[in-house]
Coordinates of N, CA, C and O in Angstrom, one line a residue:
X1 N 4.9 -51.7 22.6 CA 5.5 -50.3 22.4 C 6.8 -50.3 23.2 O 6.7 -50.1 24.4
X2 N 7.9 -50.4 22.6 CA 9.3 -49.9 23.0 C 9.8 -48.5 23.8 O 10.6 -48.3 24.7
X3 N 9.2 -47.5 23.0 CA 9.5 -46.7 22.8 C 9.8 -46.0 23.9 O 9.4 -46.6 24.9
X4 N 10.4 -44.7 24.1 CA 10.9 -43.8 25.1 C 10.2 -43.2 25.4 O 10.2 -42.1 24.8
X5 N 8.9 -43.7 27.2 CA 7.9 -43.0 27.9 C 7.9 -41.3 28.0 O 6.9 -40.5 27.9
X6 N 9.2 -40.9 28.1 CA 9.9 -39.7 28.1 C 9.3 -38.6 27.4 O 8.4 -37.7 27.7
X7 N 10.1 -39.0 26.3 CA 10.2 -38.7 24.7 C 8.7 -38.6 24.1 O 8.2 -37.5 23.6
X8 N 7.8 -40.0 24.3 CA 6.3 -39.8 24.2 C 5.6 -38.4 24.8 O 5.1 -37.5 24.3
X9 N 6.0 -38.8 26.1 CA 5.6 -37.2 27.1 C 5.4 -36.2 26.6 O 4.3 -35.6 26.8
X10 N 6.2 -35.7 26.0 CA 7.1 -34.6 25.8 C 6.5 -34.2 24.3 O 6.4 -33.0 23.9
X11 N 6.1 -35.1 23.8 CA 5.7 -35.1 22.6 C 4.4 -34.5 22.6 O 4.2 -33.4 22.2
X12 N 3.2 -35.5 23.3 CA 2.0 -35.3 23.9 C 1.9 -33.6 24.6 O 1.0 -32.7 24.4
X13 N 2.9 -33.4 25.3 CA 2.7 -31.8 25.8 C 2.4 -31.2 24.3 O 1.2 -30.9 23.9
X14 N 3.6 -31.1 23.5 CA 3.5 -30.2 22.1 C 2.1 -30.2 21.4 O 1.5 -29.2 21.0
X15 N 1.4 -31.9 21.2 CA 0.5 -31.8 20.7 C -0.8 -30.9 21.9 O -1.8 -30.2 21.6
X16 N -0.4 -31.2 22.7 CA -1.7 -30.6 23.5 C -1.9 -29.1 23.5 O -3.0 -28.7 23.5
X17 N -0.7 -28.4 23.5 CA -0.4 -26.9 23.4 C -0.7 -27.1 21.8 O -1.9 -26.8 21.7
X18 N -0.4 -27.4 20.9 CA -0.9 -27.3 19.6 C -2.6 -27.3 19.6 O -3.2 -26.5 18.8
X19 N -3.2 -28.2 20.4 CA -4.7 -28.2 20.4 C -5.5 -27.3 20.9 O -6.6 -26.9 20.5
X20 N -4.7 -26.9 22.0 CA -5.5 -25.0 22.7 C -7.0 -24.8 22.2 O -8.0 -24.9 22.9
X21 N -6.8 -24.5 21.2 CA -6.9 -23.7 20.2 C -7.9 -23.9 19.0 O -8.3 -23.1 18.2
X22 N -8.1 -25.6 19.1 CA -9.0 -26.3 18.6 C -10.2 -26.9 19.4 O -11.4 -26.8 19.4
X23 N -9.3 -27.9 20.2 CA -10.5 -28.5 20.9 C -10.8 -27.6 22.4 O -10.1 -26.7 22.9
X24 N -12.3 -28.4 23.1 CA -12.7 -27.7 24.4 C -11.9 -28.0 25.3 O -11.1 -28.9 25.0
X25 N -11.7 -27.3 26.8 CA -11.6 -27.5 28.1 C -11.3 -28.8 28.0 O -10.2 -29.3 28.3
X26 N -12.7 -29.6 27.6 CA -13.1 -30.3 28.4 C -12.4 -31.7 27.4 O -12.3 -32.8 27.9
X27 N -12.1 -31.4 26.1 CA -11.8 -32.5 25.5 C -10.4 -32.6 25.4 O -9.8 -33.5 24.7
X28 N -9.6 -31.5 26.2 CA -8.5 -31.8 26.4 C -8.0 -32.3 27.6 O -6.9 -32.7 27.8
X29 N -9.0 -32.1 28.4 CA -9.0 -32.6 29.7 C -9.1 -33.8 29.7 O -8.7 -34.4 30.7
X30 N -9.7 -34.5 28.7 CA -10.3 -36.1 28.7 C -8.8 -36.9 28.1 O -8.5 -38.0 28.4
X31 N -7.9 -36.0 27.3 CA -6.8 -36.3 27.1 C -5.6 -36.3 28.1 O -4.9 -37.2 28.6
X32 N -5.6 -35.3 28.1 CA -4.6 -35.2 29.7 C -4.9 -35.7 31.1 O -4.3 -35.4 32.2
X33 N -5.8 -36.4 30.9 CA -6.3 -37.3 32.1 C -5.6 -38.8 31.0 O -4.6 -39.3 31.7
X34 N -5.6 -39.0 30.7 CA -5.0 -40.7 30.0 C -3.2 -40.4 29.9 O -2.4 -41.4 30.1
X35 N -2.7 -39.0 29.6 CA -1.7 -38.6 29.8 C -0.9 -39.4 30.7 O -0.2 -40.3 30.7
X36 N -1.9 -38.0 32.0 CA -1.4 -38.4 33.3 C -1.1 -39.6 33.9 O -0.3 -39.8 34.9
X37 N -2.0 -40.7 33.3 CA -1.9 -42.0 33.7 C -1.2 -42.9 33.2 O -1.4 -44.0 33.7
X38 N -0.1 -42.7 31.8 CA 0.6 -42.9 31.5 C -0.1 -44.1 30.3 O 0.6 -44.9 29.8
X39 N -1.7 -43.8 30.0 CA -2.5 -44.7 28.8 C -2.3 -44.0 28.0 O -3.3 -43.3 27.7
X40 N -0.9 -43.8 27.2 CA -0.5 -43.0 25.6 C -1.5 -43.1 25.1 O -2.4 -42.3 25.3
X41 N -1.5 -44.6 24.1 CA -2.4 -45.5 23.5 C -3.5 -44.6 23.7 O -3.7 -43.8 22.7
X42 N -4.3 -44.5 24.6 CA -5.8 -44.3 24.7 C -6.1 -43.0 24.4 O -7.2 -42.8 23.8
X43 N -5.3 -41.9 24.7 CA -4.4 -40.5 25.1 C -5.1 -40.3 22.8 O -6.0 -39.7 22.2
X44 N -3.6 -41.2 22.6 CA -3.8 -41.0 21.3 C -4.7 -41.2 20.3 O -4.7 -40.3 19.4
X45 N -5.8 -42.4 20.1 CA -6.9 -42.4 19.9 C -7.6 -41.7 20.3 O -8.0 -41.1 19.3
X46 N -8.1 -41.3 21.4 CA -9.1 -40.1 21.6 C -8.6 -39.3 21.2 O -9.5 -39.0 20.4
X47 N -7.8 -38.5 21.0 CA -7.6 -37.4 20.2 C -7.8 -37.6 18.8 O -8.1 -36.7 18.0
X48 N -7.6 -39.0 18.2 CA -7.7 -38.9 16.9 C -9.2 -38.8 16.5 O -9.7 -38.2 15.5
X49 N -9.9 -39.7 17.4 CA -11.4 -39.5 17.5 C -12.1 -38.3 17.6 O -13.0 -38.0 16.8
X50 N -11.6 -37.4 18.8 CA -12.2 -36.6 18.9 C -12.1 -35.3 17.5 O -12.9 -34.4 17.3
X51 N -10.9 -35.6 16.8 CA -11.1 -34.6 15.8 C -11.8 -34.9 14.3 O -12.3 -34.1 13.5
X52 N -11.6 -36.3 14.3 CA -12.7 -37.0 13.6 C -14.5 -36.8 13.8 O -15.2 -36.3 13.0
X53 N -14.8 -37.3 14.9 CA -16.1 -36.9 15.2 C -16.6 -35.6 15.1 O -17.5 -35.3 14.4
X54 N -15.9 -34.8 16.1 CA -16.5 -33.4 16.2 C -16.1 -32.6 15.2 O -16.2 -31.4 15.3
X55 N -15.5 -33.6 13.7 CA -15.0 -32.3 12.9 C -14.1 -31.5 12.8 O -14.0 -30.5 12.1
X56 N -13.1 -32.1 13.8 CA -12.1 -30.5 13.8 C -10.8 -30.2 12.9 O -9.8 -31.0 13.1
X57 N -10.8 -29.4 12.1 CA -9.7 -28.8 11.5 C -8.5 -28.7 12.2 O -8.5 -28.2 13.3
X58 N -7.2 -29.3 11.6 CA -6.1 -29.3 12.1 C -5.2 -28.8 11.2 O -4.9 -29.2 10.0
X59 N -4.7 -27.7 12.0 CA -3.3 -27.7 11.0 C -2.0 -28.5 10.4 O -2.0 -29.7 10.8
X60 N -0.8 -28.1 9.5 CA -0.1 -29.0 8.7 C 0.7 -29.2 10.1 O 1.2 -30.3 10.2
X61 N 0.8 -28.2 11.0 CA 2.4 -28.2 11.9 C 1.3 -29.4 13.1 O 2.0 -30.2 13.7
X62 N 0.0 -29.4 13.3 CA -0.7 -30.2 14.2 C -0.5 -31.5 14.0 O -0.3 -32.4 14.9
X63 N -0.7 -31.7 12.6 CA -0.9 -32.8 11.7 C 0.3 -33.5 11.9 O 0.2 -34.7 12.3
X64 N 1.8 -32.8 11.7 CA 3.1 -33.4 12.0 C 2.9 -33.9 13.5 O 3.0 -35.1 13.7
X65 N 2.6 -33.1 14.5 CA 3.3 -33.3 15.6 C 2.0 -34.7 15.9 O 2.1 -35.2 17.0
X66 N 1.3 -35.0 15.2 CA 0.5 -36.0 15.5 C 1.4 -37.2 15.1 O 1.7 -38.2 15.8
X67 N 1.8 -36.8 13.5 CA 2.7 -38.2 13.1 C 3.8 -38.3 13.5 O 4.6 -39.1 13.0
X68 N 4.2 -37.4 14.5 CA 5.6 -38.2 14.8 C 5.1 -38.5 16.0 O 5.7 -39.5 16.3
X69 N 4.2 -38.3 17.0 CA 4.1 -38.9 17.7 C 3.2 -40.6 17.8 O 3.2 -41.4 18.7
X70 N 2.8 -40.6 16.4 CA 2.6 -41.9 15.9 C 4.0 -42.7 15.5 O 4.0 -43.9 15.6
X71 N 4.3 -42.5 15.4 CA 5.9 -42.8 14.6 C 6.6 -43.2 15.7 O 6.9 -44.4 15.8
X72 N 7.0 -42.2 16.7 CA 7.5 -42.5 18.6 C 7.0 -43.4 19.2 O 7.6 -44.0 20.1
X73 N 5.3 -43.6 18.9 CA 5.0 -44.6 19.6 C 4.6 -46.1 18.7 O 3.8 -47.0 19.0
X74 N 5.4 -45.9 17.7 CA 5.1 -47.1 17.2 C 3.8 -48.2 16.2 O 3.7 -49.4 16.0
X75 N 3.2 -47.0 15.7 CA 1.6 -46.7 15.6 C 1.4 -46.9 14.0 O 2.5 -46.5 13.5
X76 N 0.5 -47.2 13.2 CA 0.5 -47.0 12.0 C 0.2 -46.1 11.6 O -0.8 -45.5 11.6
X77 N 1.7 -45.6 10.8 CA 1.4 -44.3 10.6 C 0.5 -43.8 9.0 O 0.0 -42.8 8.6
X78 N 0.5 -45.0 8.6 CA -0.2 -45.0 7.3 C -1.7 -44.8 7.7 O -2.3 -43.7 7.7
X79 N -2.2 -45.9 8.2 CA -3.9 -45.5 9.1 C -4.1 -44.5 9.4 O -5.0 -43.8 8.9
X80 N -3.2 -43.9 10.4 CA -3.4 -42.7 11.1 C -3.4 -41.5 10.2 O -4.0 -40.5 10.6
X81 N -2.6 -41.3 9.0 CA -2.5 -40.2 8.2 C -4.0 -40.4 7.1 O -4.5 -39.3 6.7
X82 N -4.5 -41.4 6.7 CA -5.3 -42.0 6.0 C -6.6 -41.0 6.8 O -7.2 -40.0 6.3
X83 N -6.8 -41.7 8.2 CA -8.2 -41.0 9.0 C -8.0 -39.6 9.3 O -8.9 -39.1 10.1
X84 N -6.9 -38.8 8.9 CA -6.8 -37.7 9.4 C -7.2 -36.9 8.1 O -8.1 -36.1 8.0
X85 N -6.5 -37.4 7.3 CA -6.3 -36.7 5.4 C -7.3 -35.6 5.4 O -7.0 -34.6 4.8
X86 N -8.8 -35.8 5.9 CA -9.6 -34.8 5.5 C -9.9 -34.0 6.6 O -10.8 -33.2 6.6
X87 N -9.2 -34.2 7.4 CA -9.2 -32.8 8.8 C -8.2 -31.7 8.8 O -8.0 -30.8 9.6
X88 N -7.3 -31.8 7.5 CA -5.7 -31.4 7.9 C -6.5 -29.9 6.9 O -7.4 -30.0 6.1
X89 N -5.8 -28.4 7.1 CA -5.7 -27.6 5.9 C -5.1 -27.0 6.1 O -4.8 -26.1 5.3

């Protein structure tokens, strides 16, 4: 991954403030703990997981700030829109 740590960052805040609102306390805490440690990668899977598993509905503007932060970090964005497709409304 190339990409600009920064810019990732920054990205990750939006999606996290996007999540408020969906996920718990506690599953955003499990995110912003891989944040903090600078494990994007892991950061980003768990979240893709956790909305996968536990079901969670994501909006169209969620859904974007997911794929561009797939896209920033270099990520398939085809897979990643594929396992999302039936969470988005």
């Amino acid at each position: 991954m190339n990409a600009n740590y920064d810019k990732i960052e920054k990205k990750f805040g939006e999606l996290i403030n996007s999540l408020k609102e969906i996920f718990t306390q506690s599953e955003l805490n499990e995110v912003i703990e891989f944040i903090k440690h600078n494990e994007f990668g892991l950061a980003f899977d768990t979240t893709i997981d956790i909305i996968i598993e536990e079901s969670k509905i994501i909006d169209k503007d969620t859904f974007h700030l997911i794929t561009n932060l797939c896209t920033a970090m270099e990520l398939d964005l085809d897979n990643t829109s594929n396992k999302l497709s039936h969470h988005v409304h």
